[in-house]
Each structure stands twice: as structure tokens, then as C-alpha cells.
PDB file of C-alpha atoms in Angstrom:
ATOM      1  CA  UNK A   1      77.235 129.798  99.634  1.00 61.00           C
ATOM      2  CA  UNK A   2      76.365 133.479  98.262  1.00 80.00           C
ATOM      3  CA  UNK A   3      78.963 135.772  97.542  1.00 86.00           C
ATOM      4  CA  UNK A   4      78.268 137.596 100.695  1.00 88.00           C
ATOM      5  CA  UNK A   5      79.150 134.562 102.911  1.00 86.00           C
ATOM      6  CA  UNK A   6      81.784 134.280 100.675  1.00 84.00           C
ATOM      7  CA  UNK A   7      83.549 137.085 100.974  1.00 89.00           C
ATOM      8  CA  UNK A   8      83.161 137.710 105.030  1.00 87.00           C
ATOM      9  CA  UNK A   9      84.749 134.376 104.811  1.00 83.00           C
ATOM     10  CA  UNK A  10      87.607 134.977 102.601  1.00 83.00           C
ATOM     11  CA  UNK A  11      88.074 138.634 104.528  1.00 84.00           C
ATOM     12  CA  UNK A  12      88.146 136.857 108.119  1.00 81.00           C
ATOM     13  CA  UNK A  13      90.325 134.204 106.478  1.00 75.00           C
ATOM     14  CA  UNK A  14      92.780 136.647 105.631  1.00 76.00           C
ATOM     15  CA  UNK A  15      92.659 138.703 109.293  1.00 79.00           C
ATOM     16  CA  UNK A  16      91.150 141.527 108.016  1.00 85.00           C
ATOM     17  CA  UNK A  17      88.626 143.488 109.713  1.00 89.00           C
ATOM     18  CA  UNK A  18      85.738 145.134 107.160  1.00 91.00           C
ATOM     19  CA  UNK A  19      87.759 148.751 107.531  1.00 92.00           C
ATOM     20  CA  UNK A  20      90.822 147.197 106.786  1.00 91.00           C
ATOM     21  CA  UNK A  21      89.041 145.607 103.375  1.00 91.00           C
ATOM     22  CA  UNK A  22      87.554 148.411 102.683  1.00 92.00           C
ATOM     23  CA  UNK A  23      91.102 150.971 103.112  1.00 92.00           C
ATOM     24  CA  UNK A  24      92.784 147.928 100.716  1.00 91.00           C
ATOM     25  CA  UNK A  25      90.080 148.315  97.827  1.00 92.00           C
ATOM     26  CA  UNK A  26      89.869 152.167  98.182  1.00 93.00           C
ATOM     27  CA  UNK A  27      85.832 152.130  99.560  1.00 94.00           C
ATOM     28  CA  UNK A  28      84.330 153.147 102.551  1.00 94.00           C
ATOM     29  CA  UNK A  29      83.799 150.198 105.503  1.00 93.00           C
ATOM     30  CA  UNK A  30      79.484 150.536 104.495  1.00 95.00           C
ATOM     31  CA  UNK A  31      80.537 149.285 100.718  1.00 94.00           C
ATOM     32  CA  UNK A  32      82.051 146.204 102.636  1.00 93.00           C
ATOM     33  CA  UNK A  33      79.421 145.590 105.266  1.00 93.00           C
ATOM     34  CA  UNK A  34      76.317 146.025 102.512  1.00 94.00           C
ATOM     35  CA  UNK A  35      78.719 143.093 100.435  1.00 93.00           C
ATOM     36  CA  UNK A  36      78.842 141.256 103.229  1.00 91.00           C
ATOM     37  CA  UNK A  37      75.063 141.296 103.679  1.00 92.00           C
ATOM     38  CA  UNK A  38      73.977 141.220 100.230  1.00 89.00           C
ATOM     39  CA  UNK A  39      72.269 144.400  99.911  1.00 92.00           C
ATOM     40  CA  UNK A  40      74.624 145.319  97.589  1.00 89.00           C
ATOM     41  CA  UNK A  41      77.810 144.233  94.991  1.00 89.00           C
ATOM     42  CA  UNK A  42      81.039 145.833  93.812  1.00 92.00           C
ATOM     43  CA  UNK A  43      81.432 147.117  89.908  1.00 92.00           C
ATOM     44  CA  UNK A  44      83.130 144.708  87.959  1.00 91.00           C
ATOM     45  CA  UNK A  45      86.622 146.048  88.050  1.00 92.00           C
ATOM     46  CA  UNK A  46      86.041 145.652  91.915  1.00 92.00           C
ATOM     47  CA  UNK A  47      85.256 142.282  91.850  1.00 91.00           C
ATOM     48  CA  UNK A  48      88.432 141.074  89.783  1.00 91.00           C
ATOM     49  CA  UNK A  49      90.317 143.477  92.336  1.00 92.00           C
ATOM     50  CA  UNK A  50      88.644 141.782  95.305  1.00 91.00           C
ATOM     51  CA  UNK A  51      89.711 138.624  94.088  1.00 87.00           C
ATOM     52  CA  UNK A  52      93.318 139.119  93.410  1.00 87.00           C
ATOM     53  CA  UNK A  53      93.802 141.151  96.693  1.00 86.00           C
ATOM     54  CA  UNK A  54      91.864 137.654  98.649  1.00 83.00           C
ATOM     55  CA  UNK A  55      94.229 135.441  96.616  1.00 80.00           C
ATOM     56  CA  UNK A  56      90.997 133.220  95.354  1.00 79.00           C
ATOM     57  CA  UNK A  57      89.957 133.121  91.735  1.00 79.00           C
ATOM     58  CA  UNK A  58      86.553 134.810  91.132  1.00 83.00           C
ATOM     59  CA  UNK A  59      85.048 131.607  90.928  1.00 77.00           C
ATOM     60  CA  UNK A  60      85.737 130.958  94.341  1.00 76.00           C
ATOM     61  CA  UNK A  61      84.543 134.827  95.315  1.00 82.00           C
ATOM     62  CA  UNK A  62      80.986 134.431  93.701  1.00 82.00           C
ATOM     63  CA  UNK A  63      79.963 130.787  93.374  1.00 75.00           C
ATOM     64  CA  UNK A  64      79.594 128.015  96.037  1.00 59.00           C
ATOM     65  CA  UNK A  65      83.304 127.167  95.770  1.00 50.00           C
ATOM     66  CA  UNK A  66      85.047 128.069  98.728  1.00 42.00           C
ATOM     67  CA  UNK A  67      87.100 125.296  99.873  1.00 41.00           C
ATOM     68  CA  UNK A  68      88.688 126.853 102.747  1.00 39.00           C
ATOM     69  CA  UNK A  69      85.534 126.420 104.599  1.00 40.00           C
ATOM     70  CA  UNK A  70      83.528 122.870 103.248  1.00 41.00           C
ATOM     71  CA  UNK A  71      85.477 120.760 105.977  1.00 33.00           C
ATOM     72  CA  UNK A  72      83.165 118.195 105.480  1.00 30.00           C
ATOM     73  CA  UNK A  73      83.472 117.776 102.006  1.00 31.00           C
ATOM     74  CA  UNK A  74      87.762 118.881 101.648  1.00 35.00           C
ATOM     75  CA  UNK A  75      89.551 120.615 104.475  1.00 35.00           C
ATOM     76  CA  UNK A  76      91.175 123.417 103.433  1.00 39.00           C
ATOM     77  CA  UNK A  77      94.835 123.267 104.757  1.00 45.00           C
ATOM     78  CA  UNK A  78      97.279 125.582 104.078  1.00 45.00           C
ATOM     79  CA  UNK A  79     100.279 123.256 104.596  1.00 48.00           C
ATOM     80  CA  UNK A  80     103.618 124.319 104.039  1.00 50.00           C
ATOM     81  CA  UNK A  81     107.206 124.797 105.352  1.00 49.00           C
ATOM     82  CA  UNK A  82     106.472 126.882 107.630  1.00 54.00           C
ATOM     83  CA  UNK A  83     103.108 125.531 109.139  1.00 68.00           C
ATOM     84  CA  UNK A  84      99.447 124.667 109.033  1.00 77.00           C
ATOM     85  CA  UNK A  85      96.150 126.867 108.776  1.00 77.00           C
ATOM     86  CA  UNK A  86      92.866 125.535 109.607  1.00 77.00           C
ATOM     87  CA  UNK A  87      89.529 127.228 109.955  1.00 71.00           C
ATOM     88  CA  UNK A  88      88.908 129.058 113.216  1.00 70.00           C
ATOM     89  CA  UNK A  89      85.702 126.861 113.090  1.00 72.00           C
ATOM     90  CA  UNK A  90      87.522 123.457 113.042  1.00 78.00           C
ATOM     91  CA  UNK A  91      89.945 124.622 115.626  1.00 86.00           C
ATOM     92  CA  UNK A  92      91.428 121.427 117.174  1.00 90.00           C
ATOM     93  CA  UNK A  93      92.450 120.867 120.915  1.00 93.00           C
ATOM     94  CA  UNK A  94      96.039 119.538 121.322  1.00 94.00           C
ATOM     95  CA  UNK A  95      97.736 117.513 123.932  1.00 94.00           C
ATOM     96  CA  UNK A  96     101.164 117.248 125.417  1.00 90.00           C
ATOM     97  CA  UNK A  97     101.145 115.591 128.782  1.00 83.00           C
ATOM     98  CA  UNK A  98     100.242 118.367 130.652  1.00 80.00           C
ATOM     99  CA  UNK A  99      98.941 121.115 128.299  1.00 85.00           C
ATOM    100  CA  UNK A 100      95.175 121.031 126.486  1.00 91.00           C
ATOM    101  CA  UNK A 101      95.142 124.244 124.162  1.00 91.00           C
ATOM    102  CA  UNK A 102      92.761 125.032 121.090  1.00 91.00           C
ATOM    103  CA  UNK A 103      94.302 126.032 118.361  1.00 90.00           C
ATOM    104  CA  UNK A 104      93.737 126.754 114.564  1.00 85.00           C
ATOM    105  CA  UNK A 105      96.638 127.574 113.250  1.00 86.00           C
ATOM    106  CA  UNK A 106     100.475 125.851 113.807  1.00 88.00           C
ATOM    107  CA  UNK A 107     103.925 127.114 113.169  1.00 85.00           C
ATOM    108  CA  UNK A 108     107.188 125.674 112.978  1.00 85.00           C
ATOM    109  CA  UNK A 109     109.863 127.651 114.432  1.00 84.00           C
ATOM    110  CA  UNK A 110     113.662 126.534 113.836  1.00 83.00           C
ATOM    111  CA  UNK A 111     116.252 126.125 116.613  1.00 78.00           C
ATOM    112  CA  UNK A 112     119.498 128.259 116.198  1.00 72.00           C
ATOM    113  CA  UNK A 113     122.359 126.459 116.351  1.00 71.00           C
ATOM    114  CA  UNK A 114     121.313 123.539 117.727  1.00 73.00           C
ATOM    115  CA  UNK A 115     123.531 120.789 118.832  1.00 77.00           C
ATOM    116  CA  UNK A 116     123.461 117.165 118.395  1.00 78.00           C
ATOM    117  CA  UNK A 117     121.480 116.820 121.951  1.00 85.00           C
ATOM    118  CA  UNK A 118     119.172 119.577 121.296  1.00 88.00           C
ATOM    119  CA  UNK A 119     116.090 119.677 119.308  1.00 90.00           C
ATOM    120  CA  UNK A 120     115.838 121.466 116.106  1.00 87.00           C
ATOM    121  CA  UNK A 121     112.414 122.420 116.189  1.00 88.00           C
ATOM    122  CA  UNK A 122     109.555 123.311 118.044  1.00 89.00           C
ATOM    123  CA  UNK A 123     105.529 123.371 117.149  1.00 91.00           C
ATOM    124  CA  UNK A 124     104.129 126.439 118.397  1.00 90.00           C
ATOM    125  CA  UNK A 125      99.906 127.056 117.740  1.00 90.00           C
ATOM    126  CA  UNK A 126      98.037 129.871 118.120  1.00 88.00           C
ATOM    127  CA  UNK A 127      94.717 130.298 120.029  1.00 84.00           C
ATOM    128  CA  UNK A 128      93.227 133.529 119.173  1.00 76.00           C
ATOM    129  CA  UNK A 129      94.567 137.168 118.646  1.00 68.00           C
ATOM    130  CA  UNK A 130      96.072 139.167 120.875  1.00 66.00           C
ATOM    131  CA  UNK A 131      96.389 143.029 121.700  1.00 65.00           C
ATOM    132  CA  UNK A 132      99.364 143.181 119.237  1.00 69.00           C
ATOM    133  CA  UNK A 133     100.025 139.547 117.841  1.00 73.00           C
ATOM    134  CA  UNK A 134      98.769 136.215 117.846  1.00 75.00           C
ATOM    135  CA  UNK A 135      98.421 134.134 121.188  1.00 83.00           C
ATOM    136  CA  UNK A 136     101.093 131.536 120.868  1.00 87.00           C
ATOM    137  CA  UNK A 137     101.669 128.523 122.796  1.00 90.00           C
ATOM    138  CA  UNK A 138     104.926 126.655 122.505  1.00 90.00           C
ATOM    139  CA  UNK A 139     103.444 123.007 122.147  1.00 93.00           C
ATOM    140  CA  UNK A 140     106.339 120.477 121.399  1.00 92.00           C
ATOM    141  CA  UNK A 141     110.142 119.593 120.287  1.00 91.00           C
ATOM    142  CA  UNK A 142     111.052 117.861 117.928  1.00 92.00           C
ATOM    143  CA  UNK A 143     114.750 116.129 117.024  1.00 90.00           C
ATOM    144  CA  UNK A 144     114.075 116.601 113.135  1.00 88.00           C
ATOM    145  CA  UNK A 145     112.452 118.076 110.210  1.00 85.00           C
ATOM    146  CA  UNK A 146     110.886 115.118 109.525  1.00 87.00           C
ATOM    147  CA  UNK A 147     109.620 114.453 112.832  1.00 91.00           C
ATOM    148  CA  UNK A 148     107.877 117.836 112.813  1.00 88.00           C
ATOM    149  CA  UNK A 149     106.754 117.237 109.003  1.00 85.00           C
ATOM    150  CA  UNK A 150     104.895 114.222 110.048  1.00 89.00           C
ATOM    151  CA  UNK A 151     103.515 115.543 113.049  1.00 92.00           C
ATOM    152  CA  UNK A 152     101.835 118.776 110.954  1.00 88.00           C
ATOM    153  CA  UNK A 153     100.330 116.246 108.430  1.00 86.00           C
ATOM    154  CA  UNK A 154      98.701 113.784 111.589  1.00 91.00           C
ATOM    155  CA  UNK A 155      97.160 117.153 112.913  1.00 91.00           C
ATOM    156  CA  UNK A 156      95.742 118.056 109.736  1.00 87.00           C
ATOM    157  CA  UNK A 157      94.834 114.737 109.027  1.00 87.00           C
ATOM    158  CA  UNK A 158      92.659 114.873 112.968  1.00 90.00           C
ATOM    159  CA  UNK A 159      91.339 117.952 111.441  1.00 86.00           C
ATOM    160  CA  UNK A 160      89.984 116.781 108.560  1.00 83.00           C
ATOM    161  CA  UNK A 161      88.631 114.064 109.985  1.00 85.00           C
ATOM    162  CA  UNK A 162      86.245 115.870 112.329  1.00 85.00           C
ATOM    163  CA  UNK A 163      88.276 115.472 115.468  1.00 89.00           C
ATOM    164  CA  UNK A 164      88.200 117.529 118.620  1.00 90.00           C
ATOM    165  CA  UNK A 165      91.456 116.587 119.997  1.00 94.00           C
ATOM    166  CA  UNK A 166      94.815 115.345 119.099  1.00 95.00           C
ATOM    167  CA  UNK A 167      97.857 113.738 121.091  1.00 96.00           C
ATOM    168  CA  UNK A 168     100.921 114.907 120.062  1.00 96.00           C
ATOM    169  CA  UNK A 169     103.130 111.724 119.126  1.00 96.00           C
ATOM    170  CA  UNK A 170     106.302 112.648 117.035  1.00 95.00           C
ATOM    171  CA  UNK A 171     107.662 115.121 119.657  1.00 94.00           C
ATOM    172  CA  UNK A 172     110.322 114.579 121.757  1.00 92.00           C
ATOM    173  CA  UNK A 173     110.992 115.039 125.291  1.00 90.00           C
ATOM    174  CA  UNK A 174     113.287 117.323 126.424  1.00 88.00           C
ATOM    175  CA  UNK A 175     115.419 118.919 129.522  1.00 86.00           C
ATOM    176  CA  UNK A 176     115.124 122.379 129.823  1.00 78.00           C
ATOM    177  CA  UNK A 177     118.081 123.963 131.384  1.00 74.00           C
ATOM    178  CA  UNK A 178     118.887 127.630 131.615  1.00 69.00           C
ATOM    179  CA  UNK A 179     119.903 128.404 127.895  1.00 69.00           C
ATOM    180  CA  UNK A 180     119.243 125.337 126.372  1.00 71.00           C
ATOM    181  CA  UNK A 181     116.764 122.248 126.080  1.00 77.00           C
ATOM    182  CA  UNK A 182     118.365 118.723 125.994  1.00 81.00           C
ATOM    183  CA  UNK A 183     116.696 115.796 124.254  1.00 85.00           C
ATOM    184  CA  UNK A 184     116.130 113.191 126.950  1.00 84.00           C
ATOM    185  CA  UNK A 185     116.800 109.436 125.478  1.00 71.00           C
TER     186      UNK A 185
END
């Protein structure tokens, strides 16, 4: 890939539209689109700034190294405490008995003060943007950190492998009640 394709990768990556780019590296939205076309290419001093501000290393920026978008040849996952990124591209569909929802992107949000009958964390994913935030979808529980842990890993494992869909199989089922959700044995 050029550094064009590059970069409007790396930008939509990060959630940024080409005016918000452009307002982060001090140039007008125009400098960004004619990058993003290859009619034209920042200074030097740009370039190195353009880098550190995508979080990539300027090999990644110019040459045909950007791993968070050659699925087929290494998925980039950003896998972590908190969650999993994919690529809007390789957006996966997810299943819970009733619920089919595409998602590219998965958090992990902690229960407070959970008790010994009540999960301790739920898998929420995210289907597109909203007016002000993110679509979420609350997608399972799950009765521990390892549950969850192993859960994140099978999805990005589906995703790497190419596949449209995934069954969620480490959650567990629950009782929702009116301030709390039970874990049902």
C-alpha cells in the first residue's frame, strides 16, 4: 500500500475525520485530503509528526507495512485489558441465543460490587458510531475474568480466521431482576 492508503487508514483507524487530522497537525483539511489522494506529501518534520500523533513508526506510515489492515496475512488486534479492536472491514457477527449484532470492536466492562451469585463482567461490542458515542450492545455475562479473557481471544481468533460469525460460548446465563442479574446454575 502507498502512503496515501496508508494514512486514510491509520486516520480512520484512529476515529478521526480529515478536519480533525488536519486541526491535530496544524494544516488545513485540503493538506489532508491531497495526502490522502497522493497528489501531494507533508515536509519532513510533518511526516515524523504524523507518525507519532498515529502511534505507528514511519515505516508503517510510508511503506507497505500496515498491519492493522493485512487480515489475511496477520490480524491486527488490539487486545488488552480492557477489550478487542478489529478492522471495521473484518467486522464479525456475534451470537447469543437471541441477539445477531455486527460488531468490530469489544469492551469489557466490570460489575460493581458484585456478589458471589452475580456476574462480574459483561462483553459489550460496538456496531457503528453514534450521534454522540459509539453504538453499544450489551452482548454477554460472564462469572470471571478468565471466562471473559478467553472469550475475547476465541473472537479474535474467529476474526482472524476469516469468519463471519461467532457463538458466544464462555458466557454465562443469568436472571435479571430489578437491580441485579443472578447467575443461573
Amino acid at each position: 500500500m502507498s502512503f496515501a492508503e496508508n494514512l486514510k487508514i491509520l486516520r480512520k483507524e484512529k476515529y478521526l475525520s480529515q478536519e480533525q487530522l488536519a486541526e491535530i497537525m496544524d494544516v488545513s483539511r485540503q493538506a489532508v485530503s491531497k495526502w490522502e489522494q497522493g497528489s501531494g506529501y507533508p515536509e519532513t518534520e510533518k511526516l515524523i509528526e504524523l507518525a507519532k500523533k498515529l502511534d505507528v513508526s514511519l515505516d508503517v506510515l510510508l511503506l507497505d507495512k500496515t498491519p492493522a489492515y493485512e487480515i489475511k496475512q496477520e490480524i491486527a488486534i488490539a487486545l488488552n485489558e480492557k477489550g478487542l479492536t478489529v478492522p471495521t472491514e473484518s467486522a464479525i457477527y456475534i451470537q447469543n441465543e437471541d441477539i445477531l449484532v455486527r460488531c468490530y470492536k469489544f469492551f469489557i466492562s466490570p460489575a460493581v460490587l458484585p456478589t458471589k451469585r452475580e456476574p462480574k463482567f459483561a462483553l459489550f461490542g460496538v456496531d457503528g458510531a453514534g450521534l454522540f458515542e459509539d453504538r453499544q450492545n450489551h452482548l454477554g455475562w460472564y462469572a470471571e475474568k478468565e471466562d471473559i479473557q478467553k472469550e475475547i481471544a476465541a473472537i479474535a481468533e474467529a476474526v482472524k480466521s476469516g469468519d463471519r460469525t461467532y457463538k458466544l460460548q464462555y458466557n454465562c446465563k443469568v436472571k435479571n431482576g430489578l437491580f441485579s442479574s443472578k447467575i443461573v446454575e
